[in-house]
Amino acid sequence: MTQDGAFKDIITERGEDGVLLIRLNRPKALNALRTRLLEEIAEALLAAGDDGDVGCVVITGDDRAFAAGADIGEMQDKTPVDVVRDPRAAHWATIRTFRKPLVAAINGFCLGGGNELAMHCDILIAGRTASFGQPEINLGIIPGAGGTQRLTAMVGKSKAMRMILSGERITAEEACAAGLVAEVCEPELTLERAMTLARVIASKAPLAVELAKEAVLAASDGLVKDGLALERKAFALLFATEDRREGVRAFLEKRPPVFTGA
Ligand code: CAA
């Protein structure tokens, strides 16, 4: 196993088995996806894309969280213009257009941008105690990295509405029954199972694997293209509201928000 020491917010490990493992590494913030973390994932994927020895990538967090969403502290002072010009969009695009398979190994909280990162992966493996949600509504905003579109495509309108409008979380079993997750296992086996699956995938003919991924994504992502642009504009617009300021402030002050519609 070789490790790349150049990263801070992620740890990468590459074995002889064609699998690159990316561990999100902000445990104290439940692996919240600050911009640096997203940038490092994108950098690692760009390198993996050029590396003929990598056939599959596994992304994981730790026992407590896969990722609890975008970094709410970082969102505090953002304006709609900042959102429109946000470098995060380019990092998400790198993840979205990565041609090799991505497997997510998920334990603990998988929320907001964390769930959106998981949904950018091609196969989701979850520990029994994992939970999934899009809690942005509690902050006076909506998902901004494709959550409204991909979640709806994966679990259907009614379940997506319930999660996105209420902010309520679902269990790993519910996520599996709904089609968000491919497999549920005991939490201590989540990473092992994801790595085993990734090794199997990495042993297949690389071009067949890439083209299979592209073809399956044409079926799922093809449906969401128009919606992604709409979501992005709505997400930026909401950064102009007082309710968004209140939602973020309330989270940071550890109190319930008081929304006024302003
Ligand atoms: N951003 C920044 N910090 C976060 C965070 C986040 N998304 N989620 C958790 N943290 C921090 C907490 O502030 C806390 O830090 P301190 O110890 O310094 O106080 C630490 O991680 C542990 O969190 P909690 O004490 O809150 O742990 P808990 O077990 O009581 O609750 C939780 C866990 C339910 C996941 C709760 O932390 C939570 O609700 N987090 C926010 C989830 C959220 O709203 N995500 C969506 C973000 S917006 C988004 O994702 C939009 C987008 O991508 C486009």
XYZ file of N, CA and C and ligand atoms in Angstrom:
840
model
N 0.847 -1.212 0.000
C 0.000 0.000 0.000
C 0.882 1.262 0.000
N 0.723 2.153 -0.989
C 1.465 3.421 -0.953
C 0.509 4.529 -0.523
N 1.034 5.503 0.204
C 0.207 6.617 0.668
C 0.752 7.909 0.080
N -0.168 8.819 -0.259
C 0.241 10.105 -0.789
C 0.159 11.145 0.316
N 1.341 11.637 0.746
C 1.384 12.565 1.885
C 1.061 13.995 1.507
N 0.771 14.279 0.226
C 0.583 15.670 -0.196
C -0.773 16.224 0.241
N -1.707 15.359 0.587
C -3.055 15.817 0.932
C -3.200 16.027 2.439
N -4.176 16.876 2.784
C -4.431 17.128 4.207
C -5.836 16.663 4.604
N -6.801 16.967 3.752
C -8.195 16.654 4.086
C -8.611 15.251 3.642
N -7.755 14.613 2.844
C -8.016 13.215 2.483
C -6.728 12.420 2.695
N -6.897 11.102 2.818
C -5.742 10.196 2.837
C -5.959 9.228 1.687
N -4.959 9.091 0.827
C -5.115 8.138 -0.272
C -4.183 6.952 -0.067
N -4.676 5.781 -0.415
C -3.864 4.556 -0.308
C -4.061 3.769 -1.598
N -2.933 3.370 -2.184
C -3.048 2.570 -3.413
C -2.344 1.246 -3.254
N -3.090 0.172 -3.486
C -2.493 -1.157 -3.362
C -2.035 -1.672 -4.707
N -1.645 -2.936 -4.719
C -1.203 -3.573 -5.969
C -2.391 -4.141 -6.732
N -3.592 -3.918 -6.194
C -4.780 -4.590 -6.708
C -5.614 -3.726 -7.645
N -5.045 -2.581 -8.071
C -5.765 -1.709 -8.996
C -6.806 -0.828 -8.340
N -6.824 -0.801 -6.989
C -7.832 -0.004 -6.280
C -7.169 1.165 -5.561
N -7.718 2.360 -5.780
C -7.290 3.546 -5.010
C -8.341 3.788 -3.935
N -7.878 3.903 -2.693
C -8.787 4.197 -1.582
C -8.600 5.655 -1.188
N -9.716 6.402 -1.140
C -9.687 7.789 -0.673
C -10.465 7.851 0.635
N -9.771 8.214 1.712
C -10.449 8.375 3.010
C -10.614 9.863 3.286
N -11.848 10.281 3.563
C -12.082 11.672 3.956
C -11.535 11.831 5.374
N -10.844 12.930 5.619
C -10.048 13.006 6.841
C -10.257 14.318 7.609
N -11.532 14.604 7.932
C -11.809 15.730 8.830
C -12.717 15.211 9.960
N -12.241 14.255 10.718
C -13.126 13.565 11.669
C -13.811 14.506 12.655
N -13.099 15.565 13.087
C -13.695 16.459 14.096
C -14.894 17.223 13.538
N -14.938 17.430 12.224
C -16.060 18.134 11.600
C -16.963 17.149 10.858
N -16.934 15.875 11.284
C -17.729 14.824 10.632
C -17.517 14.822 9.107
N -16.240 15.054 8.741
C -15.840 15.045 7.323
C -16.621 16.036 6.461
N -17.014 17.167 7.071
C -17.702 18.209 6.288
C -16.836 18.596 5.091
N -17.501 18.793 3.955
C -16.803 18.958 2.674
C -16.406 20.415 2.444
N -15.375 20.870 3.193
C -14.924 22.221 2.870
C -14.286 22.192 1.486
N -14.067 23.390 0.916
C -13.619 23.466 -0.476
C -12.296 22.729 -0.670
N -11.398 22.862 0.310
C -10.109 22.178 0.190
C -10.293 20.665 0.050
N -11.224 20.112 0.817
C -11.441 18.656 0.760
C -11.937 18.242 -0.627
N -12.912 18.999 -1.141
C -13.433 18.684 -2.485
C -12.332 18.794 -3.536
N -11.506 19.840 -3.389
C -10.412 20.058 -4.340
C -9.441 18.869 -4.293
N -9.172 18.365 -3.096
C -8.239 17.242 -2.978
C -8.836 15.967 -3.579
N -10.141 15.755 -3.389
C -10.767 14.588 -4.045
C -10.608 14.724 -5.562
N -10.892 15.926 -6.065
C -10.808 16.143 -7.519
C -9.375 15.897 -8.006
N -8.392 16.391 -7.256
C -6.980 16.183 -7.644
C -6.641 14.701 -7.659
N -7.075 13.992 -6.626
C -6.777 12.552 -6.542
C -7.425 11.815 -7.709
N -8.633 12.241 -8.087
C -9.317 11.549 -9.195
C -8.662 11.874 -10.536
N -8.225 13.124 -10.691
C -7.550 13.463 -11.946
C -6.310 12.583 -12.119
N -5.548 12.410 -11.020
C -4.347 11.569 -11.086
C -4.741 10.114 -11.348
N -5.807 9.642 -10.685
C -6.236 8.245 -10.860
C -6.726 7.997 -12.285
N -7.330 9.031 -12.871
C -7.820 8.896 -14.250
C -6.677 8.648 -15.223
N -5.508 9.267 -14.923
C -4.336 9.127 -15.819
C -3.495 7.909 -15.488
N -3.799 7.253 -14.393
C -2.960 6.155 -13.909
C -3.514 4.820 -14.396
N -2.821 4.216 -15.343
C -3.291 2.960 -15.941
C -3.380 1.822 -14.943
N -2.729 1.979 -13.784
C -2.771 0.900 -12.786
C -3.982 0.994 -11.870
N -4.752 2.085 -11.963
C -5.955 2.209 -11.122
C -7.178 1.826 -11.954
N -7.909 0.817 -11.476
C -9.096 0.367 -12.206
C -10.391 0.736 -11.513
N -10.313 1.104 -10.220
C -11.527 1.423 -9.464
C -11.121 2.235 -8.238
N -11.997 3.131 -7.796
C -11.703 3.983 -6.639
C -12.781 3.778 -5.586
N -12.347 3.649 -4.341
C -13.277 3.562 -3.207
C -13.154 4.851 -2.405
N -14.297 5.464 -2.083
C -14.294 6.656 -1.222
C -14.974 6.283 0.087
N -14.335 6.618 1.206
C -14.932 6.303 2.498
C -14.683 7.439 3.491
N -15.402 7.377 4.620
C -15.181 8.353 5.687
C -14.617 7.628 6.887
N -15.276 7.764 8.033
C -14.858 6.990 9.205
C -16.114 6.398 9.845
N -15.965 5.890 11.091
C -17.105 5.206 11.720
C -18.276 6.147 11.970
N -17.965 7.420 12.300
C -19.034 8.356 12.679
C -19.721 8.984 11.479
N -18.955 9.215 10.441
C -19.551 9.903 9.284
C -18.841 9.562 7.989
N -19.643 9.324 6.956
C -19.087 9.382 5.598
C -18.782 10.858 5.353
N -19.803 11.709 5.395
C -19.618 13.164 5.388
C -20.948 13.816 5.768
N -20.863 14.839 6.647
C -22.091 15.492 7.143
C -22.465 16.712 6.306
N -21.991 16.762 5.061
C -22.437 17.843 4.174
C -21.370 18.860 3.893
N -21.761 19.908 3.174
C -20.851 21.033 2.935
C -20.467 21.616 4.287
N -19.325 22.305 4.330
C -18.901 22.899 5.602
C -19.738 24.151 5.871
N -20.571 24.061 6.896
C -21.555 25.123 7.128
C -20.857 26.428 7.534
N -19.756 26.316 8.249
C -18.996 27.524 8.619
C -18.512 28.262 7.384
N -18.066 27.520 6.399
C -17.544 28.109 5.162
C -18.660 28.795 4.365
N -19.909 28.333 4.577
C -21.027 28.903 3.807
C -21.525 30.224 4.381
N -21.062 30.539 5.597
C -21.666 31.631 6.366
C -21.716 32.973 5.617
N -20.597 33.387 5.035
C -20.533 34.731 4.436
C -20.715 34.733 2.926
N -21.121 33.601 2.360
C -21.226 33.528 0.895
C -22.418 34.321 0.385
N -22.221 35.032 -0.739
C -23.308 35.741 -1.414
C -23.735 34.899 -2.624
N -24.873 35.240 -3.243
C -25.257 34.517 -4.469
C -24.166 34.604 -5.542
N -23.496 35.745 -5.634
C -22.419 35.871 -6.639
C -21.285 34.897 -6.316
N -20.945 34.790 -5.023
C -19.904 33.820 -4.636
C -20.313 32.412 -5.050
N -21.607 32.099 -4.886
C -22.071 30.743 -5.229
C -21.942 30.509 -6.734
N -22.321 31.524 -7.520
C -22.229 31.382 -8.979
C -20.769 31.186 -9.412
N -19.856 31.910 -8.722
C -18.432 31.833 -9.112
C -17.663 30.762 -8.331
N -18.362 29.956 -7.581
C -17.705 29.056 -6.633
C -16.816 28.022 -7.336
N -15.522 27.911 -6.948
C -14.650 26.880 -7.548
C -15.131 25.459 -7.265
N -16.024 25.308 -6.283
C -16.536 23.974 -5.968
C -17.198 23.324 -7.179
N -17.830 24.158 -8.024
C -18.535 23.602 -9.189
C -17.572 22.808 -10.072
N -16.352 23.332 -10.230
C -15.366 22.634 -11.076
C -14.936 21.324 -10.418
N -14.827 21.325 -9.081
C -14.427 20.080 -8.400
C -15.532 19.020 -8.534
N -16.787 19.460 -8.376
C -17.899 18.524 -8.568
C -17.893 17.982 -10.007
N -17.575 18.859 -10.971
C -17.573 18.414 -12.383
C -16.495 17.349 -12.597
N -15.342 17.516 -11.932
C -14.279 16.510 -12.058
C -14.761 15.171 -11.514
N -15.472 15.216 -10.380
C -15.975 13.964 -9.785
C -17.018 13.342 -10.719
N -17.913 14.213 -11.244
C -19.019 13.741 -12.091
C -18.514 13.088 -13.375
N -17.411 13.617 -13.915
C -16.946 13.126 -15.219
C -15.822 12.086 -15.095
N -15.525 11.660 -13.879
C -14.499 10.630 -13.685
C -14.961 9.345 -14.371
N -14.113 8.801 -15.221
C -14.588 7.715 -16.096
C -14.525 6.327 -15.458
N -13.690 6.184 -14.423
C -13.557 4.853 -13.802
C -14.589 4.706 -12.684
N -14.924 3.482 -12.308
C -15.965 3.306 -11.279
C -15.564 3.841 -9.913
N -16.549 4.400 -9.231
C -16.391 4.914 -7.866
C -17.316 4.121 -6.959
N -16.755 3.574 -5.901
C -17.565 2.838 -4.920
C -17.523 3.631 -3.613
N -18.681 3.886 -3.004
C -18.718 4.582 -1.711
C -18.911 3.547 -0.610
N -18.054 3.606 0.420
C -18.187 2.749 1.605
C -18.644 3.657 2.748
N -19.908 3.481 3.172
C -20.549 4.499 4.019
C -20.904 3.958 5.398
N -20.321 4.567 6.427
C -20.758 4.339 7.801
C -21.150 5.689 8.394
N -22.068 5.681 9.343
C -22.435 6.917 10.055
C -23.232 7.872 9.174
N -23.068 9.184 9.460
C -23.879 10.198 8.776
C -23.462 10.357 7.307
N -24.453 10.362 6.446
C -24.219 10.621 5.013
C -25.259 11.677 4.633
N -24.873 12.947 4.785
C -25.874 14.023 4.762
C -25.505 15.144 3.792
N -26.535 15.782 3.250
C -26.337 16.979 2.434
C -25.341 16.714 1.307
N -24.316 17.562 1.227
C -23.282 17.372 0.211
C -22.597 16.015 0.340
N -22.601 15.435 1.544
C -22.031 14.100 1.742
C -22.859 13.055 1.009
N -24.174 13.187 1.093
C -25.043 12.261 0.354
C -24.930 12.527 -1.149
N -24.714 13.792 -1.501
C -24.537 14.112 -2.926
C -23.223 13.511 -3.443
N -22.185 13.539 -2.607
C -20.927 12.893 -3.003
C -21.153 11.388 -3.175
N -21.871 10.790 -2.223
C -22.158 9.355 -2.324
C -22.920 9.063 -3.622
N -23.874 9.949 -3.953
C -24.673 9.707 -5.175
C -23.872 9.967 -6.456
N -22.737 10.677 -6.354
C -21.840 10.767 -7.511
C -21.087 9.452 -7.707
N -21.055 8.617 -6.659
C -20.396 7.319 -6.788
C -21.332 6.362 -7.528
N -20.743 5.286 -8.064
C -21.526 4.395 -8.917
C -22.202 3.287 -8.126
N -21.573 2.884 -7.021
C -22.142 1.825 -6.169
C -21.991 2.276 -4.721
N -23.085 2.218 -3.962
C -23.044 2.626 -2.553
C -23.181 1.379 -1.675
N -22.186 1.157 -0.819
C -22.224 0.073 0.166
C -22.338 0.745 1.536
N -23.307 0.324 2.340
C -23.530 1.024 3.612
C -23.504 0.066 4.795
N -22.967 0.558 5.897
C -23.069 -0.168 7.165
C -24.489 -0.029 7.698
N -24.924 -1.023 8.456
C -26.304 -1.082 8.956
C -26.693 0.172 9.728
N -25.740 0.815 10.412
C -26.065 1.967 11.252
C -25.914 3.305 10.514
N -25.626 3.261 9.229
C -25.491 4.524 8.465
C -26.855 5.208 8.340
N -26.835 6.531 8.206
C -28.100 7.232 7.933
C -27.880 8.245 6.809
N -28.952 8.472 6.063
C -28.871 9.259 4.827
C -29.871 10.403 4.895
N -29.471 11.585 4.447
C -30.419 12.681 4.474
C -29.952 13.877 3.672
N -30.920 14.735 3.369
C -30.631 16.034 2.725
C -31.215 17.104 3.662
N -30.456 17.477 4.709
C -31.009 18.380 5.721
C -30.874 19.866 5.397
N -30.561 20.208 4.146
C -30.323 21.616 3.801
C -31.501 22.520 4.165
N -32.720 21.967 4.102
C -33.920 22.769 4.371
C -33.854 23.379 5.778
N -33.162 22.701 6.695
C -33.012 23.226 8.061
C -32.131 24.467 8.101
N -31.396 24.696 7.013
C -30.517 25.870 6.915
C -31.156 26.952 6.044
N -32.373 26.718 5.584
C -33.034 27.687 4.697
C -32.545 27.608 3.263
N -31.912 26.476 2.907
C -31.459 26.311 1.511
C -31.928 24.948 0.975
N -31.420 24.574 -0.196
C -31.754 23.284 -0.806
C -30.432 22.595 -1.185
N -30.472 21.333 -1.528
C -29.247 20.693 -2.016
C -28.721 21.449 -3.242
N -27.386 21.536 -3.366
C -26.832 22.333 -4.467
C -25.844 21.579 -5.326
N -25.658 20.289 -5.057
C -24.709 19.512 -5.875
C -25.432 18.317 -6.509
N -26.642 18.602 -6.975
C -27.378 17.578 -7.730
C -28.323 16.731 -6.904
N -28.427 17.021 -5.601
C -29.239 16.178 -4.715
C -30.704 16.118 -5.101
N -31.278 17.247 -5.501
C -32.715 17.222 -5.832
C -32.971 16.306 -7.031
N -31.990 16.234 -7.920
C -32.164 15.460 -9.145
C -31.786 13.998 -8.965
N -30.581 13.766 -8.427
C -30.119 12.369 -8.319
C -30.932 11.593 -7.292
N -31.262 12.242 -6.163
C -32.041 11.511 -5.157
C -33.400 11.113 -5.735
N -34.022 12.033 -6.461
C -35.332 11.734 -7.059
C -35.211 10.590 -8.067
N -34.143 10.641 -8.872
C -33.945 9.564 -9.856
C -33.723 8.227 -9.145
N -33.100 8.272 -7.972
C -32.723 7.010 -7.314
C -33.830 6.445 -6.430
N -34.541 7.317 -5.688
C -35.525 6.771 -4.727
C -36.967 7.090 -5.105
N -37.177 7.895 -6.151
C -38.536 8.259 -6.564
C -38.985 9.562 -5.911
N -40.044 10.151 -6.479
C -40.473 11.498 -6.098
C -40.899 11.594 -4.630
N -41.717 10.663 -4.174
C -42.322 10.828 -2.859
C -41.273 10.744 -1.742
N -40.392 9.764 -1.835
C -39.343 9.621 -0.803
C -38.358 10.789 -0.885
N -38.033 11.217 -2.120
C -37.115 12.353 -2.267
C -37.747 13.608 -1.665
N -39.025 13.830 -1.940
C -39.717 14.990 -1.368
C -39.694 14.926 0.160
N -39.990 13.734 0.702
C -40.017 13.610 2.165
C -38.651 13.998 2.751
N -37.589 13.505 2.144
C -36.257 13.788 2.689
C -35.861 15.245 2.490
N -36.134 15.784 1.304
C -35.646 17.139 0.972
C -36.502 18.221 1.632
N -37.815 17.981 1.738
C -38.685 19.014 2.324
C -38.694 18.980 3.851
N -38.492 17.797 4.439
C -38.526 17.706 5.913
C -37.135 17.690 6.521
N -36.137 17.316 5.747
C -34.784 17.166 6.281
C -34.609 15.871 7.068
N -35.661 15.022 7.112
C -35.573 13.779 7.884
C -34.591 12.795 7.255
N -33.926 12.049 8.133
C -32.957 11.062 7.653
C -33.632 9.702 7.465
N -33.049 8.861 6.608
C -33.504 7.477 6.477
C -32.370 6.535 6.878
N -32.749 5.306 7.257
C -31.751 4.316 7.680
C -31.119 3.657 6.448
N -30.052 2.906 6.717
C -29.392 2.183 5.624
C -30.356 1.170 4.992
N -31.149 0.497 5.846
C -32.097 -0.490 5.301
C -33.115 0.193 4.388
N -33.650 1.352 4.845
C -34.605 2.090 3.991
C -33.932 2.532 2.695
N -32.687 3.002 2.824
C -31.958 3.477 1.635
C -31.746 2.339 0.655
N -31.527 1.142 1.187
C -31.308 -0.016 0.318
C -32.629 -0.417 -0.351
N -33.699 -0.439 0.454
C -35.010 -0.812 -0.108
C -35.430 0.188 -1.188
N -35.030 1.460 -1.024
C -35.437 2.504 -1.972
C -34.552 2.552 -3.223
N -33.404 1.856 -3.180
C -32.533 1.843 -4.361
C -31.374 2.827 -4.311
N -31.236 3.538 -3.191
C -30.105 4.480 -3.060
C -28.812 3.714 -2.809
N -28.928 2.642 -2.027
C -27.766 1.851 -1.613
C -27.866 0.475 -2.255
N -26.705 -0.074 -2.661
C -26.724 -1.390 -3.314
C -26.747 -2.527 -2.310
N -26.049 -2.327 -1.180
C -25.897 -3.421 -0.214
C -25.725 -2.860 1.182
N -26.268 -3.558 2.171
C -26.063 -3.177 3.575
C -25.288 -4.299 4.255
N -24.299 -3.917 5.067
C -23.552 -4.945 5.786
C -23.272 -4.472 7.212
N -22.651 -5.308 8.013
C -22.285 -4.875 9.367
C -21.266 -3.745 9.233
N -21.373 -2.714 10.086
C -20.521 -1.541 9.924
C -19.027 -1.854 9.864
N -18.582 -2.857 10.646
C -17.134 -3.136 10.653
C -16.683 -3.814 9.354
N -17.653 -4.232 8.526
C -17.294 -4.908 7.268
C -17.510 -4.025 6.036
N -18.011 -2.795 6.252
C -18.394 -1.947 5.105
C -17.224 -1.706 4.150
N -16.091 -1.284 4.719
C -14.955 -0.954 3.853
C -14.415 -2.217 3.171
N -14.341 -3.294 3.964
C -13.821 -4.550 3.404
C -14.671 -5.005 2.213
N -15.990 -4.927 2.367
C -16.880 -5.346 1.286
C -16.695 -4.444 0.052
N -16.587 -3.130 0.310
C -16.410 -2.192 -0.820
C -15.082 -2.457 -1.529
N -14.034 -2.748 -0.753
C -12.722 -3.010 -1.361
C -12.748 -4.310 -2.173
N -13.436 -5.325 -1.639
C -13.520 -6.596 -2.373
C -14.221 -6.387 -3.717
N -15.333 -5.653 -3.655
C -16.076 -5.373 -4.885
C -15.207 -4.561 -5.866
N -14.480 -3.573 -5.323
C -13.630 -2.731 -6.175
C -12.535 -3.565 -6.838
N -11.991 -4.526 -6.089
C -10.937 -5.397 -6.662
C -11.504 -6.237 -7.808
N -12.713 -6.736 -7.625
C -13.352 -7.516 -8.694
C -13.498 -6.642 -9.938
N -13.995 -5.417 -9.727
C -14.209 -4.504 -10.858
C -12.875 -4.173 -11.528
N -11.837 -3.934 -10.696
C -10.518 -3.553 -11.238
C -9.877 -4.692 -12.024
N -10.352 -5.920 -11.813
C -9.762 -7.064 -12.533
C -10.382 -7.237 -13.923
N -11.443 -6.474 -14.218
C -12.138 -6.640 -15.510
C -11.437 -5.809 -16.603
N -11.886 -6.002 -17.835
C -11.291 -5.262 -18.956
C -11.582 -3.761 -18.781
N -10.528 -2.921 -18.650
C -10.734 -1.519 -18.284
C -11.674 -0.741 -19.211
N -11.526 -0.962 -20.521
C -12.363 -0.172 -21.431
C -13.827 -0.611 -21.353
N -14.041 -1.913 -21.188
C -15.419 -2.412 -21.036
C -16.047 -1.808 -19.780
N -15.255 -1.723 -18.701
C -15.764 -1.159 -17.448
C -16.126 0.327 -17.649
N -15.233 1.085 -18.276
C -15.497 2.516 -18.495
C -16.747 2.737 -19.335
N -16.847 1.942 -20.398
C -17.999 2.137 -21.290
C -19.293 1.658 -20.643
N -19.194 0.626 -19.800
C -20.387 0.184 -19.062
C -20.857 1.301 -18.128
N -19.907 1.939 -17.433
C -20.264 3.052 -16.534
C -20.930 4.172 -17.334
N -20.315 4.528 -18.457
C -20.861 5.621 -19.271
C -22.284 5.299 -19.728
N -22.506 4.039 -20.121
C -23.831 3.652 -20.624
C -24.876 3.666 -19.509
N -24.508 3.170 -18.317
C -25.475 3.171 -17.206
C -25.785 4.619 -16.802
N -24.751 5.464 -16.774
C -24.991 6.870 -16.412
C -25.882 7.582 -17.428
N -25.797 7.141 -18.683
C -26.674 7.753 -19.693
C -28.125 7.483 -19.332
N -28.386 6.314 -18.723
C -29.757 5.984 -18.312
C -30.182 6.784 -17.088
N -29.265 6.952 -16.103
C -29.679 7.614 -14.861
C -29.443 9.127 -14.929
N -28.226 9.563 -15.271
C -27.920 10.995 -15.265
C -28.556 11.736 -16.435
N -28.839 10.994 -17.514
C -29.445 11.634 -18.687
C -30.756 12.324 -18.331
N -31.439 11.787 -17.318
C -32.741 12.336 -16.934
C -32.629 13.641 -16.159
N -31.455 13.930 -15.615
C -31.379 14.990 -14.619
C -30.739 16.290 -15.133
N -30.316 16.328 -16.394
C -29.493 17.458 -16.866
C -30.173 18.816 -16.699
N -31.428 18.951 -17.171
C -32.117 20.245 -17.078
C -32.302 20.641 -15.624
N -32.673 19.651 -14.820
C -32.923 19.900 -13.407
C -31.691 20.387 -12.671
N -30.505 19.928 -13.079
C -29.281 20.340 -12.385
C -29.072 21.849 -12.500
N -29.327 22.397 -13.697
C -29.136 23.841 -13.902
C -30.162 24.621 -13.080
N -31.399 24.129 -13.041
C -32.448 24.781 -12.247
C -32.077 24.770 -10.763
N -31.628 23.620 -10.282
C -31.237 23.497 -8.869
C -30.122 24.476 -8.536
N -29.156 24.573 -9.418
C -27.987 25.442 -9.169
C -28.423 26.907 -9.027
N -29.337 27.343 -9.914
C -29.812 28.743 -9.849
C -30.606 28.973 -8.572
N -31.459 28.012 -8.231
C -32.265 28.151 -7.012
C -31.364 28.191 -5.784
N -30.325 27.361 -5.795
C -29.384 27.294 -4.670
C -28.703 28.653 -4.485
N -28.255 29.249 -5.602
C -27.591 30.567 -5.527
C -28.568 31.631 -5.032
N -29.790 31.594 -5.560
C -30.807 32.585 -5.173
C -31.043 32.565 -3.661
N -31.098 31.372 -3.105
C -31.410 31.243 -1.671
C -30.326 31.847 -0.780
N -29.125 32.036 -1.338
C -28.066 32.663 -0.548
C -28.328 34.150 -0.314
N -29.354 34.691 -1.001
C -29.706 36.104 -0.784
C -30.706 36.268 0.357
N -31.216 35.184 0.915
C -32.321 35.325 1.868
C -31.833 35.471 3.310
N -32.666 36.140 4.095
C -32.402 36.257 5.527
C -32.578 34.882 6.198
N -33.509 34.072 5.669
C -33.714 32.738 6.242
C -32.453 31.878 6.120
N -31.725 32.005 5.034
C -30.466 31.254 4.890
C -29.462 31.738 5.937
N -29.381 33.076 6.116
C -28.446 33.604 7.131
C -28.816 33.070 8.517
N -30.133 33.107 8.808
C -30.623 32.633 10.104
C -30.355 31.117 10.264
N -30.620 30.339 9.211
C -30.427 28.886 9.288
C -28.979 28.527 9.607
N -28.054 29.184 8.914
C -26.627 28.906 9.125
C -26.189 29.383 10.511
N -26.650 30.607 10.875
C -26.298 31.158 12.200
C -26.806 30.223 13.312
N -28.042 29.754 13.164
C -28.649 28.900 14.185
C -27.849 27.605 14.343
N -27.416 27.007 13.210
C -26.613 25.777 13.320
C -25.328 26.064 14.086
N -24.655 27.161 13.718
C -23.364 27.451 14.357
C -23.536 27.819 15.827
N -24.705 28.391 16.164
C -24.981 28.750 17.570
C -25.662 27.594 18.311
N -25.838 26.461 17.636
C -26.424 25.256 18.220
C -27.804 25.522 18.822
N -28.673 26.150 18.029
C -30.063 26.417 18.448
C -30.965 26.202 17.243
N -32.292 25.996 17.475
C -33.196 25.851 16.328
C -33.345 27.181 15.582
N -33.494 27.149 14.263
C -33.666 28.404 13.508
C -35.075 28.972 13.657
N -35.188 30.290 13.472
C -36.515 30.926 13.441
C -36.653 31.561 12.049
N -37.423 30.908 11.191
C -37.558 31.379 9.809
C -38.720 32.370 9.705
N -38.551 33.401 8.878
C -39.579 34.434 8.746
C -40.103 34.586 7.319
N -39.450 33.910 6.362
C -39.871 34.070 4.965
C -39.171 35.229 4.274
N -38.262 35.888 4.983
C -37.564 37.038 4.369
C -36.297 36.583 3.657
N -20.271 21.671 8.546
C -19.411 22.087 9.493
N -19.273 21.490 10.687
C -20.053 20.419 10.927
C -20.984 19.934 9.992
C -21.062 20.597 8.745
N -21.886 20.185 7.779
N -21.621 18.861 10.522
C -21.114 18.701 11.764
N -20.161 19.624 11.996
C -19.364 19.795 13.217
C -20.200 20.368 14.343
O -20.281 21.771 14.260
C -19.417 19.893 15.544
O -18.296 20.745 15.714
P -17.840 21.189 17.210
O -17.460 19.896 17.883
O -16.676 22.098 16.933
O -19.028 21.851 17.832
C -18.880 18.523 15.102
O -18.934 18.516 13.687
C -19.717 17.361 15.601
O -21.086 17.631 15.260
P -22.277 17.654 16.335
O -21.764 18.072 17.675
O -23.406 18.440 15.743
O -22.601 16.087 16.382
P -24.026 15.413 16.669
O -23.738 13.942 16.739
O -24.718 16.074 17.800
O -24.908 15.718 15.349
C -25.295 15.831 12.971
C -24.499 15.168 14.123
C -26.765 15.463 13.088
C -24.724 15.277 11.671
C -25.130 17.366 13.055
O -23.745 17.661 13.170
C -25.658 18.095 11.851
O -26.864 18.277 11.739
N -24.768 18.546 10.940
C -25.129 19.346 9.811
C -25.739 18.493 8.711
C -26.171 19.391 7.568
O -26.986 20.285 7.704
N -25.608 19.126 6.360
C -25.933 19.881 5.172
C -24.947 20.985 4.981
S -25.376 22.028 3.615
C -24.955 21.183 2.243
O -24.413 20.113 2.315
C -25.273 21.864 0.923
C -24.505 21.405 -0.257
O -23.645 20.550 -0.271
C -24.709 22.009 -1.521
